[in-house]
XYZ file of C-alpha atoms in Angstrom:
478
model
C 57.491 339.953 -39.530
C 57.536 343.769 -39.376
C 60.461 345.913 -39.562
C 60.090 346.544 -36.085
C 59.993 342.932 -35.131
C 63.189 342.395 -37.209
C 64.871 345.238 -35.414
C 63.977 343.850 -31.855
C 64.991 340.308 -32.700
C 68.382 341.450 -34.058
C 69.025 343.574 -30.751
C 67.664 341.037 -28.472
C 69.914 338.405 -29.979
C 72.996 340.587 -29.844
C 72.125 341.398 -26.073
C 71.596 337.752 -25.243
C 74.965 336.873 -26.688
C 76.677 339.537 -24.829
C 74.611 338.413 -21.579
C 75.770 334.849 -21.887
C 79.265 335.914 -22.445
C 79.193 337.774 -18.976
C 79.201 341.153 -20.632
C 76.200 342.419 -18.629
C 76.781 346.148 -18.668
C 76.850 345.875 -22.512
C 73.700 343.719 -22.682
C 72.047 346.106 -20.245
C 72.618 348.841 -22.514
C 70.882 347.158 -25.454
C 68.115 345.927 -23.299
C 67.516 349.573 -22.306
C 67.580 350.784 -25.887
C 64.973 348.215 -27.024
C 62.617 349.161 -23.947
C 62.996 352.980 -25.233
C 60.904 351.995 -28.155
C 57.225 353.077 -27.002
C 55.670 350.897 -29.746
C 57.187 347.786 -28.473
C 54.530 345.011 -27.885
C 53.898 343.822 -24.513
C 55.421 340.249 -25.112
C 58.628 341.630 -26.477
C 58.734 344.245 -23.598
C 58.205 341.534 -20.959
C 61.125 339.483 -22.585
C 63.435 342.360 -22.427
C 62.511 343.378 -19.036
C 62.967 339.987 -17.676
C 66.548 339.628 -19.174
C 67.142 343.268 -18.227
C 66.550 342.056 -14.594
C 68.917 339.161 -14.785
C 71.690 341.500 -16.261
C 71.123 343.915 -13.492
C 71.415 341.071 -10.886
C 74.711 340.109 -12.281
C 75.884 343.771 -11.866
C 74.734 343.786 -8.231
C 71.943 346.142 -8.631
C 69.176 344.043 -6.740
C 66.416 346.732 -6.363
C 66.579 347.688 -10.001
C 66.732 343.931 -10.904
C 63.518 343.344 -8.985
C 61.729 346.236 -10.433
C 62.761 345.066 -14.198
C 61.368 341.517 -13.482
C 58.097 343.020 -11.926
C 57.727 345.054 -15.151
C 57.926 341.984 -16.939
C 55.423 340.323 -14.947
C 53.050 343.166 -15.211
C 53.123 342.691 -19.029
C 53.141 338.904 -19.103
C 51.809 337.541 -15.729
C 52.696 334.025 -16.747
C 56.258 334.307 -17.613
C 58.199 331.790 -16.007
C 61.420 333.114 -16.648
C 60.784 336.422 -14.911
C 59.687 334.572 -11.876
C 62.833 332.299 -12.030
C 65.154 335.585 -12.355
C 62.998 337.149 -9.399
C 63.699 334.096 -7.254
C 67.592 334.299 -8.096
C 67.519 337.919 -7.094
C 65.611 337.525 -3.955
C 67.884 334.724 -2.925
C 71.074 336.798 -3.450
C 69.412 339.650 -1.473
C 68.977 337.361 1.603
C 65.257 336.794 1.106
C 65.351 332.774 0.792
C 61.548 332.089 1.442
C 60.507 334.769 -0.949
C 62.783 333.260 -3.518
C 61.511 329.708 -2.982
C 57.876 330.984 -3.656
C 58.937 332.703 -6.853
C 60.763 329.674 -8.181
C 57.947 327.443 -7.402
C 55.668 329.565 -9.410
C 58.233 329.426 -12.361
C 58.432 325.725 -12.041
C 54.723 325.507 -12.098
C 54.648 327.536 -15.220
C 57.478 325.839 -16.917
C 58.629 322.578 -15.471
C 61.618 322.016 -17.977
C 63.191 325.225 -17.133
C 66.524 324.648 -15.070
C 67.141 328.286 -13.646
C 64.346 327.915 -10.834
C 65.841 324.723 -9.633
C 69.399 326.312 -9.282
C 67.894 329.386 -7.500
C 65.845 327.183 -5.157
C 68.918 325.086 -4.426
C 70.824 328.281 -3.160
C 67.846 329.382 -1.179
C 67.581 325.865 0.266
C 71.252 326.218 1.235
C 70.564 329.592 2.772
C 67.959 327.851 4.941
C 70.268 325.034 5.824
C 68.668 322.308 3.800
C 71.782 321.045 2.138
C 70.458 317.496 1.057
C 67.353 319.273 -0.552
C 69.705 321.774 -2.362
C 71.763 318.807 -3.683
C 68.759 317.161 -5.063
C 67.541 320.405 -6.798
C 70.894 320.934 -8.241
C 70.951 317.349 -9.549
C 67.360 318.150 -11.171
C 68.939 321.455 -12.745
C 71.806 319.399 -14.017
C 69.531 316.854 -15.558
C 67.352 319.647 -17.246
C 70.664 321.409 -18.605
C 73.634 319.050 -18.436
C 75.877 321.289 -20.650
C 75.181 324.613 -18.616
C 78.446 325.525 -16.908
C 76.782 327.536 -14.207
C 74.641 324.483 -13.171
C 77.604 322.046 -13.474
C 79.888 324.471 -11.198
C 77.260 324.846 -8.660
C 76.415 321.127 -8.439
C 80.162 320.740 -8.098
C 80.285 322.870 -4.911
C 77.321 321.075 -3.385
C 78.934 317.547 -4.218
C 82.320 318.723 -2.646
C 80.499 320.147 0.521
C 78.948 316.621 1.000
C 82.278 315.054 0.609
C 81.438 313.585 -2.939
C 84.910 314.184 -4.300
C 85.219 312.151 -7.407
C 82.077 313.454 -9.022
C 82.355 316.918 -7.487
C 85.907 317.457 -8.898
C 85.054 316.389 -12.150
C 81.934 318.652 -12.317
C 84.164 321.419 -10.926
C 85.988 321.606 -14.318
C 83.066 323.546 -15.672
C 84.233 326.736 -13.605
C 86.052 328.249 -16.638
C 82.829 328.560 -18.494
C 80.715 329.781 -15.707
C 80.316 333.476 -16.693
C 79.412 334.735 -13.091
C 82.934 333.488 -11.896
C 84.717 335.559 -14.645
C 87.604 333.034 -14.634
C 90.069 332.976 -17.604
C 91.637 329.745 -18.311
C 95.439 330.593 -18.991
C 96.475 330.316 -22.541
C 99.208 327.862 -21.783
C 99.396 326.412 -25.256
C 101.870 325.245 -27.767
C 100.728 325.701 -31.394
C 102.209 322.236 -32.548
C 100.296 320.428 -29.665
C 96.762 319.350 -29.396
C 96.738 318.754 -25.855
C 99.427 320.450 -23.518
C 97.176 320.428 -20.512
C 98.159 317.655 -17.962
C 95.194 315.355 -17.441
C 96.692 312.444 -15.562
C 99.035 311.132 -18.189
C 102.699 309.935 -17.598
C 104.718 312.959 -16.552
C 108.018 310.890 -15.732
C 110.937 313.086 -16.906
C 108.900 316.101 -17.923
C 108.554 319.678 -16.795
C 105.094 320.553 -15.439
C 103.754 324.108 -15.108
C 101.243 324.398 -12.410
C 99.349 327.542 -12.753
C 97.577 329.526 -9.756
C 93.980 330.269 -10.037
C 91.233 332.266 -7.963
C 92.089 333.569 -4.552
C 95.108 333.630 -2.436
C 93.381 331.117 0.222
C 92.888 328.708 -2.820
C 96.519 328.620 -3.752
C 97.716 328.279 0.008
C 95.121 325.625 0.440
C 95.978 323.290 -2.692
C 99.609 323.960 -3.039
C 99.893 320.960 -0.591
C 99.317 318.668 -3.689
C 102.634 319.611 -5.331
C 104.651 316.944 -3.563
C 101.941 314.451 -4.745
C 102.596 315.360 -8.489
C 106.312 315.376 -8.024
C 106.005 311.846 -6.801
C 104.674 310.917 -10.173
C 108.126 311.328 -11.652
C 108.062 314.989 -12.850
C 111.692 316.059 -13.486
C 110.814 319.675 -12.647
C 107.775 321.497 -11.405
C 107.386 325.217 -12.095
C 104.635 327.199 -10.267
C 103.227 330.204 -11.608
C 101.348 332.594 -8.956
C 101.052 336.159 -8.205
C 103.869 338.272 -6.697
C 102.599 338.427 -3.102
C 103.028 334.627 -2.778
C 106.254 333.993 -4.724
C 108.794 334.347 -1.740
C 106.783 332.227 0.423
C 105.960 329.371 -2.036
C 109.620 329.183 -3.429
C 110.200 327.140 -0.300
C 107.553 324.584 -0.735
C 108.709 320.844 -1.017
C 108.597 319.684 -4.643
C 108.568 323.099 -6.282
C 111.742 323.693 -8.341
C 110.929 327.345 -9.522
C 108.283 329.984 -8.923
C 107.532 332.887 -11.254
C 104.926 335.648 -11.341
C 104.867 335.680 -14.984
C 103.820 332.868 -17.476
C 107.086 331.279 -18.721
C 107.833 330.688 -22.374
C 106.157 327.597 -23.663
C 109.620 326.084 -24.356
C 110.180 326.028 -20.615
C 107.554 323.425 -19.838
C 106.224 320.346 -21.393
C 102.851 320.178 -19.831
C 100.739 322.613 -17.589
C 97.830 322.330 -15.347
C 95.536 324.664 -13.122
C 96.151 324.408 -9.583
C 92.757 323.430 -8.312
C 92.304 320.799 -11.135
C 95.119 318.740 -9.269
C 92.437 317.354 -6.999
C 90.679 315.755 -9.989
C 93.799 314.732 -11.663
C 95.229 313.050 -8.590
C 91.957 311.517 -7.572
C 92.033 312.725 -4.039
C 89.454 311.345 -1.741
C 88.138 312.744 1.460
C 89.997 309.979 3.502
C 93.217 310.678 1.409
C 93.654 314.495 1.797
C 97.261 315.350 2.261
C 97.034 316.871 5.759
C 100.506 316.835 7.075
C 101.602 320.149 8.505
C 103.147 322.354 8.355
C 103.775 322.179 4.479
C 104.672 325.953 4.318
C 107.439 327.665 6.281
C 108.448 331.457 6.204
C 111.855 331.838 4.341
C 114.811 332.803 6.656
C 115.217 336.316 5.550
C 111.481 336.990 6.600
C 111.879 335.361 9.959
C 115.098 337.373 10.529
C 113.265 340.585 9.780
C 110.333 339.982 12.029
C 111.940 338.104 15.033
C 111.501 340.479 17.826
C 109.031 342.803 15.986
C 106.048 341.846 18.121
C 105.821 343.118 21.735
C 107.269 340.835 24.253
C 104.473 339.414 26.455
C 103.565 336.500 28.624
C 100.020 336.529 27.546
C 98.479 334.261 25.074
C 99.522 335.944 21.660
C 96.630 335.975 19.122
C 96.371 337.197 15.647
C 93.159 338.725 14.466
C 91.510 338.985 10.934
C 88.071 340.132 10.611
C 87.221 340.755 6.881
C 88.263 339.524 3.475
C 88.702 341.347 0.233
C 85.259 343.124 -0.731
C 86.108 342.930 -4.497
C 83.784 345.741 -5.204
C 83.923 345.112 -9.103
C 82.733 341.537 -8.878
C 79.151 341.242 -7.652
C 79.014 337.603 -6.710
C 82.350 337.637 -4.859
C 81.145 340.908 -2.993
C 77.969 339.141 -1.719
C 80.115 336.340 -0.497
C 82.530 338.713 1.273
C 79.682 340.647 2.750
C 78.337 337.391 4.336
C 81.656 336.141 5.701
C 83.168 339.556 6.861
C 82.615 341.411 10.033
C 83.180 344.871 11.302
C 86.035 344.958 13.818
C 83.396 346.400 16.465
C 81.512 343.092 16.387
C 84.515 341.437 17.867
C 84.828 343.848 20.787
C 83.769 341.123 23.231
C 87.077 339.457 22.443
C 89.277 342.225 22.918
C 88.283 342.332 26.576
C 89.372 338.955 27.544
C 92.197 339.272 30.053
C 95.553 337.566 29.452
C 95.431 338.092 25.712
C 97.957 340.155 23.571
C 96.155 340.998 20.298
C 98.157 341.240 16.806
C 96.209 342.489 13.711
C 96.656 340.499 10.589
C 94.141 342.622 8.590
C 94.992 344.139 5.382
C 93.007 346.060 2.926
C 90.104 348.704 3.376
C 88.896 346.901 6.745
C 92.132 347.778 8.281
C 91.019 351.273 8.672
C 88.858 350.172 11.571
C 91.514 349.459 13.740
C 91.484 352.322 16.353
C 92.192 350.254 19.451
C 95.549 350.615 21.039
C 95.053 347.186 22.562
C 95.613 345.550 19.186
C 99.201 345.750 17.787
C 99.389 346.521 14.170
C 102.499 345.237 12.211
C 100.792 345.078 8.768
C 102.080 348.402 7.501
C 105.305 346.744 7.005
C 104.050 343.670 5.402
C 105.003 343.310 1.734
C 103.775 339.772 0.923
C 102.670 336.465 2.362
C 106.102 335.595 3.301
C 106.081 338.540 5.830
C 102.645 337.621 7.085
C 103.851 334.017 7.707
C 106.815 335.242 9.732
C 104.369 336.932 11.870
C 101.833 334.160 12.129
C 104.575 331.692 13.180
C 105.294 333.832 16.354
C 101.606 333.530 17.605
C 99.822 331.171 19.838
C 96.533 331.318 17.888
C 94.817 332.928 14.788
C 91.027 333.845 14.801
C 89.698 334.976 11.655
C 86.968 334.935 9.071
C 87.124 332.675 6.177
C 89.898 334.422 4.181
C 93.449 333.573 3.166
C 95.156 334.257 6.542
C 93.280 331.243 8.076
C 94.758 329.062 5.356
C 98.131 330.517 5.909
C 97.758 329.692 9.543
C 96.704 326.136 8.916
C 99.561 325.550 6.346
C 102.054 326.626 8.940
C 100.615 324.346 11.611
C 99.482 327.178 13.826
C 96.226 326.802 15.906
C 93.377 328.735 13.958
C 89.607 329.298 14.738
C 87.688 330.310 11.883
C 84.417 332.172 11.986
C 82.337 330.532 9.383
C 79.186 331.931 7.825
C 75.883 329.983 7.923
C 76.024 328.846 4.239
C 79.868 328.038 4.754
C 82.330 327.362 2.120
C 82.092 323.963 0.473
C 85.761 322.967 1.622
C 84.597 322.986 5.338
C 82.156 320.151 4.597
C 78.992 319.882 6.652
C 78.156 319.302 10.406
C 81.670 319.329 11.808
C 83.945 321.804 13.862
C 87.149 320.294 12.694
C 88.754 319.964 9.146
C 90.576 317.122 7.277
C 92.666 319.810 5.443
C 94.188 321.491 8.451
C 94.609 319.470 11.805
C 95.045 322.717 13.660
C 91.833 324.349 12.464
C 88.664 324.625 14.392
C 85.271 325.993 12.895
C 82.905 328.155 14.818
C 79.762 328.152 12.537
C 76.915 330.495 12.488
C 73.484 328.807 13.598
C 71.473 331.619 11.931
C 72.354 333.470 8.603
C 74.064 336.955 9.427
C 74.077 336.319 13.286
C 77.509 336.676 14.507
C 76.745 337.489 18.190
C 76.495 333.905 19.290
C 79.504 332.910 17.276
C 81.639 335.684 18.893
C 80.195 334.601 22.451
C 81.381 330.930 21.973
C 84.846 332.159 20.707
C 85.084 334.343 23.742
C 84.195 331.442 26.074
C 86.909 329.336 24.488
C 89.351 332.233 24.545
C 88.947 332.513 28.260
C 89.754 329.027 28.595
C 92.752 329.183 26.363
C 94.108 332.222 28.111
C 94.026 330.435 31.499
C 96.304 327.790 30.202
C 99.827 327.701 31.438
C 102.207 328.929 28.699
C 103.734 325.389 27.943
C 100.234 324.007 27.070
C 99.538 326.724 24.485
C 100.733 324.644 21.609
C 104.088 324.923 19.605
C 103.664 328.135 17.704
C 105.386 330.351 20.276
C 108.553 328.001 20.395
C 109.243 328.021 16.821
């Protein structure tokens, strides 16, 4: 082995370690440094280019990622890893058929490689083949049973099919999947070997429940707290971000809410919020769906009572975009698929007999330039305020974001505009939800095509606006 070979191997191993740890920018810098050597042999250059493409993919730089994989294939036309990386990049760039072709070529070259099966599964989901995608994910898991990304993606597919027992068990791999960039809270006591609650007896103990992921996830799964309390816990302390504290302090079964992790002496055991589904062995036919399970605090209700314009019309809240999370490539792609521009909802805003109320926060709120939509959100400080507004509405219409979970948890009718490759929690082939009795799904029939969805919502809204006021549901009378 020459000195150059040794230098490449050392640098490549360092880059690979950073890559697998989710430090993609640092890995990319090393790949670029290695490729700066004009004497690098074609096989080594191909390897560096292929992995460089994978790092660029994770950083959301799709065009550069494709070019890097092509450079790898120019130097090594039979490199299965480059075809697999290319397939994953093309899938995420909304080219599922091209992705499937690249992945099949990877599998033909290296049948034991798990990555192309993973990318093919996502491409299959993008084409509506959910059963085929599940089979491909099972194959990927058989080839790489310890790979967290494979386990996590298999988990979401299992959950989407309603296979909760296997799905929630596999979902525990989320903490190690680098693309999610989740950090498991360090809720530990040095003298203990296992402070996390995994289903053992908690009678008489204090349990710390720790929020994770998005606001919508917290609003969705906070419903499980009363089931935990029924196991005999003496106290349940909830850790969540500040915008949720005031609202969740009134949740049944919650004894205390804090935005800062409490001292370890303040609790006996702890558990991540979304792990409660696995710990409690919740099945699709045993989903706690009684609503409302949240209610706005009295102070928020007093503050917002009378804040909306008086009207005899159907009062409808509207949210058209989620959090773009520009620093997180995977989350940004999901948000781009689920969010709309307000202009795309213009056909709804012309429906007679509807009084519109904006529930939009974040950058997309700047799109609101229509006087027909009342915007109270400048005065909203947290989810307790939003809840007090939503409780005054007859209906909420929105994309798949935290506000629709809030409306469902409050028992307010809510219509969700769901992307074609929808979130696992909405299951498959249904327009209702076992999670929220008042929720109705309007699914895309083709990826990215919102116009037919908006047209169907408009038809239903015309019917709802013609209903007598006393038939519009309970929200207005609360």
